[in-house]
């Protein structure tokens, strides 16, 4: 038998940090995970053993390890929301639009206009700040919300101290502006930070510092200012959360206790503090059971529903919306309706009574609309909506996302999944009636196909030849809904209702008269519209545009066109006086063209001024024109709209 040496040590070295192989978590990581499930009410988050991707990339990763080491359960709490904005993607006006919004009226303690401040100044020049950052690659936006902001009092000094500590942590001077908001239940501060270091290079902040370091510095500072929270403050705060219809800190404690959705609170902890936490969690679970978000499976055992967190967050958001609407409609009896992209199939028409940002960090806007149906509607706006173009008191109409007629037409004309523009044009020419322009109609379909091609729904095979799916209409509708991200809204009139009663122009009030007046409620804004219509009738009679016969009022023929033409002529005379150019009136069906100089807002709507080098024309405006300011455009007038053609086209395929 050969000799054996059982005591000989033979190490086997494995590849360093082998990727793709399951590894046993480190002992420290397992301990921290166990501690995080022990019911601690500390706000500090424990590592699960998995490091954040890129956590050490950038400035502040070392400071993040040391920030908050002095924090205890009794330390003050601060919530910080962060957004990294890539300026090229966000657009040229993203910064100035955001700064104007956070500096708006009504957000200070006395309800006045806010003013930004910055390093060493109480009145920062936001225009200069925006100009300095135009070439920046990115920008940071923060919302800092201390739980005890009211007790802190001076949020400006608090923010300046916080930014000073951040400069020390990040090792560079910071270029920032901030605005304090006191118009909500939770006073907070908006901070906009340039993505540049003091040497001009890009400022990259480590994810660990963004996630924990900055918040821990803010908590340290708030605790230094106010001192630790007392045991009574902590307990009262937790007890208030038991009945709340939103995602709370107690819910996070329950979530930590849960194992595969099961929360077992049978055992009673030995110390008084842990027993109090257990009592609070039991009370909260009983409330969640009443709300249908948990099921009691034993004496002190509950099963949490998978969607409990999502539902609670949605309930909290809806509660905020209802409180906003109640504040806005104070003193007005209205049924409150909250719209979303899925529940907005029925159009809503009414006046804007309030507007703002539902998410001030991501600039998600909303309107509160007092509808002609006698109800108040909360309308989340699409991501492309321009809040500044929707004035308070203006009349708007929501538009549901529906299948487009163009998509259905394209799908019906496709042979074996192939659509040909020339074939479509031949069909339209064969069925054309006097005054109809088949070329413009087919060109509109081609533009739609180009838009769908860019998102991968259709393929262009050749000039004017496209491969389209059989379910094009459904996929086109889904694409439109995703692009909106909210409810699409169209401004029908920028004029207040009382100004429309005596306006020279084809107002929304006039168009509404020719529509379905049965939709006008007998109460609320619907009643106001009915009264305004009666005043409008009297004005039209005085202007010789209507005749009263007993209880009836007879309007002249082509009233809307007559009112529109009168107003356009008046506006054109003013432009002639300003510019000396000759005004050329346009007729229905006429081709128009020229350089788009500017737009003019009239009671009849918004009109574009086209300069053809000899004179100018005023034609109905559309949003797509704004990107063509100063460029040559052309189109065909179709009543109160224009079918626009942009660029030089070669056939129908471009």
XYZ file of C-alpha atoms in Angstrom, residues 197-483:
287
model
C -17.130 70.575 -11.115
C -15.200 73.729 -10.283
C -12.565 72.743 -12.875
C -15.199 72.600 -15.639
C -15.303 68.805 -15.974
C -18.465 66.728 -15.575
C -19.668 66.271 -12.004
C -20.311 62.563 -11.399
C -21.777 61.724 -7.977
C -21.547 58.150 -6.685
C -24.840 56.315 -6.438
C -24.229 55.497 -2.776
C -24.003 59.199 -2.009
C -27.160 59.987 -4.009
C -29.063 57.141 -2.357
C -27.884 57.490 1.257
C -25.076 59.980 1.805
C -26.978 63.173 1.028
C -30.046 62.094 3.016
C -27.936 61.113 6.015
C -26.159 64.489 5.941
C -29.571 66.202 5.919
C -30.743 64.049 8.843
C -27.599 64.882 10.805
C -28.142 68.572 10.188
C -31.843 68.491 11.166
C -30.977 66.598 14.364
C -28.295 69.166 15.230
C -30.815 71.991 14.749
C -33.749 70.482 16.657
C -32.226 67.757 18.772
C -33.286 64.083 18.732
C -36.938 63.103 18.607
C -38.433 62.143 21.942
C -39.874 58.683 22.516
C -43.346 60.231 22.625
C -42.825 61.911 19.223
C -41.725 58.619 17.690
C -44.689 56.704 19.114
C -47.268 59.327 18.112
C -45.861 59.413 14.593
C -46.215 55.649 14.242
C -49.729 55.591 15.718
C -50.892 58.202 13.201
C -49.809 55.917 10.379
C -52.014 52.982 11.479
C -55.191 54.383 9.839
C -53.677 56.213 6.881
C -54.620 55.200 3.325
C -51.140 55.433 1.863
C -47.812 53.602 1.959
C -46.301 54.312 5.393
C -43.208 53.600 7.442
C -45.162 51.004 9.428
C -45.909 49.216 6.153
C -42.167 49.058 5.480
C -41.665 47.527 8.944
C -44.317 44.904 8.144
C -42.694 44.260 4.770
C -39.370 43.573 6.515
C -41.088 41.121 8.850
C -42.787 39.262 5.995
C -41.412 35.958 4.786
C -42.827 35.060 1.346
C -45.756 37.376 2.062
C -46.549 35.850 5.487
C -46.264 38.062 8.580
C -46.004 36.068 11.824
C -46.324 38.198 14.970
C -47.202 35.373 17.373
C -44.114 35.684 19.543
C -44.011 38.602 21.963
C -40.677 40.478 22.210
C -39.108 40.828 25.665
C -38.450 44.605 25.686
C -41.112 47.311 25.846
C -40.026 49.174 22.716
C -40.236 46.054 20.541
C -43.628 45.184 22.058
C -44.919 48.632 21.095
C -43.729 48.144 17.526
C -45.472 44.757 17.441
C -48.703 46.351 18.687
C -48.527 49.037 16.018
C -47.918 46.473 13.267
C -50.867 44.369 14.451
C -53.095 47.452 14.364
C -51.898 48.289 10.868
C -52.446 44.723 9.622
C -55.992 44.812 10.955
C -56.553 48.034 8.991
C -55.019 46.496 5.856
C -57.383 43.542 6.264
C -60.357 45.927 6.344
C -58.994 47.555 3.170
C -58.759 44.177 1.429
C -54.965 44.228 1.201
C -54.204 41.452 3.711
C -55.847 38.270 5.043
C -55.715 37.011 8.592
C -54.734 33.337 8.528
C -54.249 32.769 12.270
C -54.237 34.417 15.671
C -51.418 36.827 14.861
C -50.528 35.687 11.362
C -51.417 37.587 8.184
C -50.873 37.043 4.468
C -50.086 40.260 2.581
C -51.497 40.672 -0.916
C -48.881 40.974 -3.656
C -50.249 44.327 -4.810
C -50.546 45.862 -1.335
C -47.699 48.358 -1.786
C -48.841 49.385 -5.276
C -52.427 49.845 -4.078
C -51.413 51.892 -1.029
C -49.180 54.175 -3.077
C -52.017 54.696 -5.573
C -54.438 55.457 -2.715
C -52.024 57.995 -1.293
C -51.672 59.687 -4.668
C -55.443 59.756 -5.153
C -55.894 61.217 -1.669
C -53.486 64.030 -2.554
C -55.459 64.665 -5.754
C -58.795 64.855 -3.934
C -57.377 67.277 -1.357
C -56.038 69.460 -4.182
C -59.438 69.524 -5.882
C -61.273 70.278 -2.640
C -58.950 73.205 -2.013
C -59.386 74.554 -5.544
C -63.177 74.145 -5.614
C -63.646 75.476 -2.083
C -67.193 76.827 -1.740
C -68.322 75.248 -5.044
C -70.465 72.116 -4.877
C -69.128 69.718 -7.500
C -68.801 65.999 -7.955
C -65.056 65.303 -8.134
C -63.792 63.083 -10.968
C -60.203 61.876 -11.412
C -59.328 61.073 -15.036
C -56.530 58.933 -16.359
C -55.471 57.745 -19.796
C -57.765 54.706 -19.528
C -60.891 56.435 -18.166
C -60.958 59.454 -20.472
C -62.900 57.982 -23.403
C -65.703 60.536 -22.944
C -64.442 64.050 -23.776
C -64.437 66.607 -20.974
C -65.111 70.253 -21.854
C -64.733 73.072 -19.351
C -62.670 75.922 -17.994
C -59.316 75.611 -16.279
C -59.574 76.555 -12.603
C -56.152 75.337 -11.513
C -52.970 73.851 -12.928
C -49.682 72.635 -11.556
C -47.233 69.749 -11.337
C -48.401 66.456 -9.889
C -44.745 65.422 -9.722
C -42.555 68.499 -9.307
C -39.388 66.471 -9.811
C -40.367 64.982 -13.176
C -42.543 67.930 -14.295
C -45.716 65.830 -14.691
C -48.457 68.426 -15.010
C -52.188 68.418 -14.295
C -55.283 70.572 -14.743
C -58.397 70.941 -12.641
C -61.256 71.550 -15.091
C -64.702 72.830 -14.103
C -66.732 70.919 -16.690
C -69.886 71.912 -18.552
C -71.361 68.670 -17.153
C -71.457 70.233 -13.672
C -68.530 68.183 -12.355
C -64.910 69.045 -11.538
C -62.289 66.921 -13.295
C -58.652 66.245 -12.419
C -56.811 65.862 -15.736
C -53.221 64.493 -15.818
C -51.514 66.006 -18.849
C -49.483 64.217 -21.462
C -45.702 64.499 -21.238
C -45.638 66.791 -24.279
C -48.204 69.263 -22.921
C -47.132 72.907 -22.575
C -48.492 74.103 -19.228
C -47.768 77.757 -20.032
C -50.017 77.545 -23.112
C -53.022 76.562 -20.966
C -54.142 79.726 -19.123
C -56.313 79.747 -16.021
C -59.871 80.482 -17.173
C -59.225 79.115 -20.671
C -61.632 76.614 -22.230
C -60.223 73.148 -22.954
C -61.430 69.807 -24.250
C -59.869 66.438 -23.471
C -59.434 63.986 -26.319
C -59.539 60.251 -25.850
C -56.964 58.063 -27.549
C -58.868 56.219 -30.293
C -57.947 54.282 -33.388
C -56.997 56.686 -36.152
C -58.989 56.695 -39.342
C -55.742 56.948 -41.309
C -54.482 53.702 -39.745
C -57.720 51.888 -40.607
C -57.595 53.206 -44.178
C -53.980 52.105 -44.648
C -54.738 48.620 -43.298
C -57.814 48.248 -45.526
C -55.878 49.218 -48.674
C -52.900 46.955 -47.935
C -52.643 43.924 -50.207
C -50.833 40.980 -48.578
C -49.592 43.408 -45.938
C -48.206 45.950 -48.435
C -49.568 49.498 -48.772
C -48.801 51.536 -51.920
C -49.286 55.284 -51.900
C -49.779 55.444 -55.689
C -52.604 52.919 -55.489
C -54.233 54.904 -52.679
C -53.918 58.108 -54.690
C -55.626 56.468 -57.687
C -58.546 55.402 -55.478
C -58.928 58.895 -54.012
C -58.801 60.559 -57.422
C -61.504 58.252 -58.741
C -63.813 59.191 -55.867
C -62.801 62.864 -55.623
C -65.484 65.532 -55.410
C -65.114 69.223 -56.354
C -62.871 71.069 -53.893
C -61.269 67.852 -52.632
C -57.461 67.487 -52.735
C -56.493 63.775 -53.043
C -52.741 64.524 -52.982
C -52.906 66.255 -49.588
C -55.102 63.480 -48.188
C -52.702 60.707 -49.215
C -49.675 62.768 -48.113
C -51.170 62.888 -44.609
C -51.274 59.075 -44.584
C -47.650 58.932 -45.697
C -46.632 61.237 -42.831
C -48.417 58.917 -40.412
C -46.537 55.939 -41.840
C -43.233 57.773 -41.372
C -44.060 58.364 -37.714
C -44.939 54.683 -37.226
C -41.784 53.610 -39.071
C -39.617 55.496 -36.583
C -41.013 53.364 -33.737
C -40.747 50.086 -35.634
C -44.438 49.418 -36.332
C -44.166 49.555 -40.149
C -41.321 49.142 -42.652
C -40.667 51.227 -45.753
C -39.822 48.834 -48.598
C -39.398 51.358 -51.378
C -40.465 54.830 -52.446
C -44.143 55.012 -51.445
C -44.315 51.298 -50.570
C -44.776 50.122 -46.975
C -45.164 46.795 -45.210
C -47.821 47.138 -42.514
C -49.189 44.686 -39.907
C -52.790 43.502 -40.062
C -53.493 45.004 -36.622
C -52.089 48.411 -37.579
C -55.028 50.346 -36.092
C -54.699 48.690 -32.672
C -50.914 49.046 -32.597
C -51.157 52.662 -33.720
C -53.600 53.415 -30.907
C -51.327 51.750 -28.336
C -48.383 53.795 -29.641
C -50.366 57.041 -29.312
C -51.414 56.151 -25.759
C -47.810 55.415 -24.724
C -46.637 58.663 -26.258
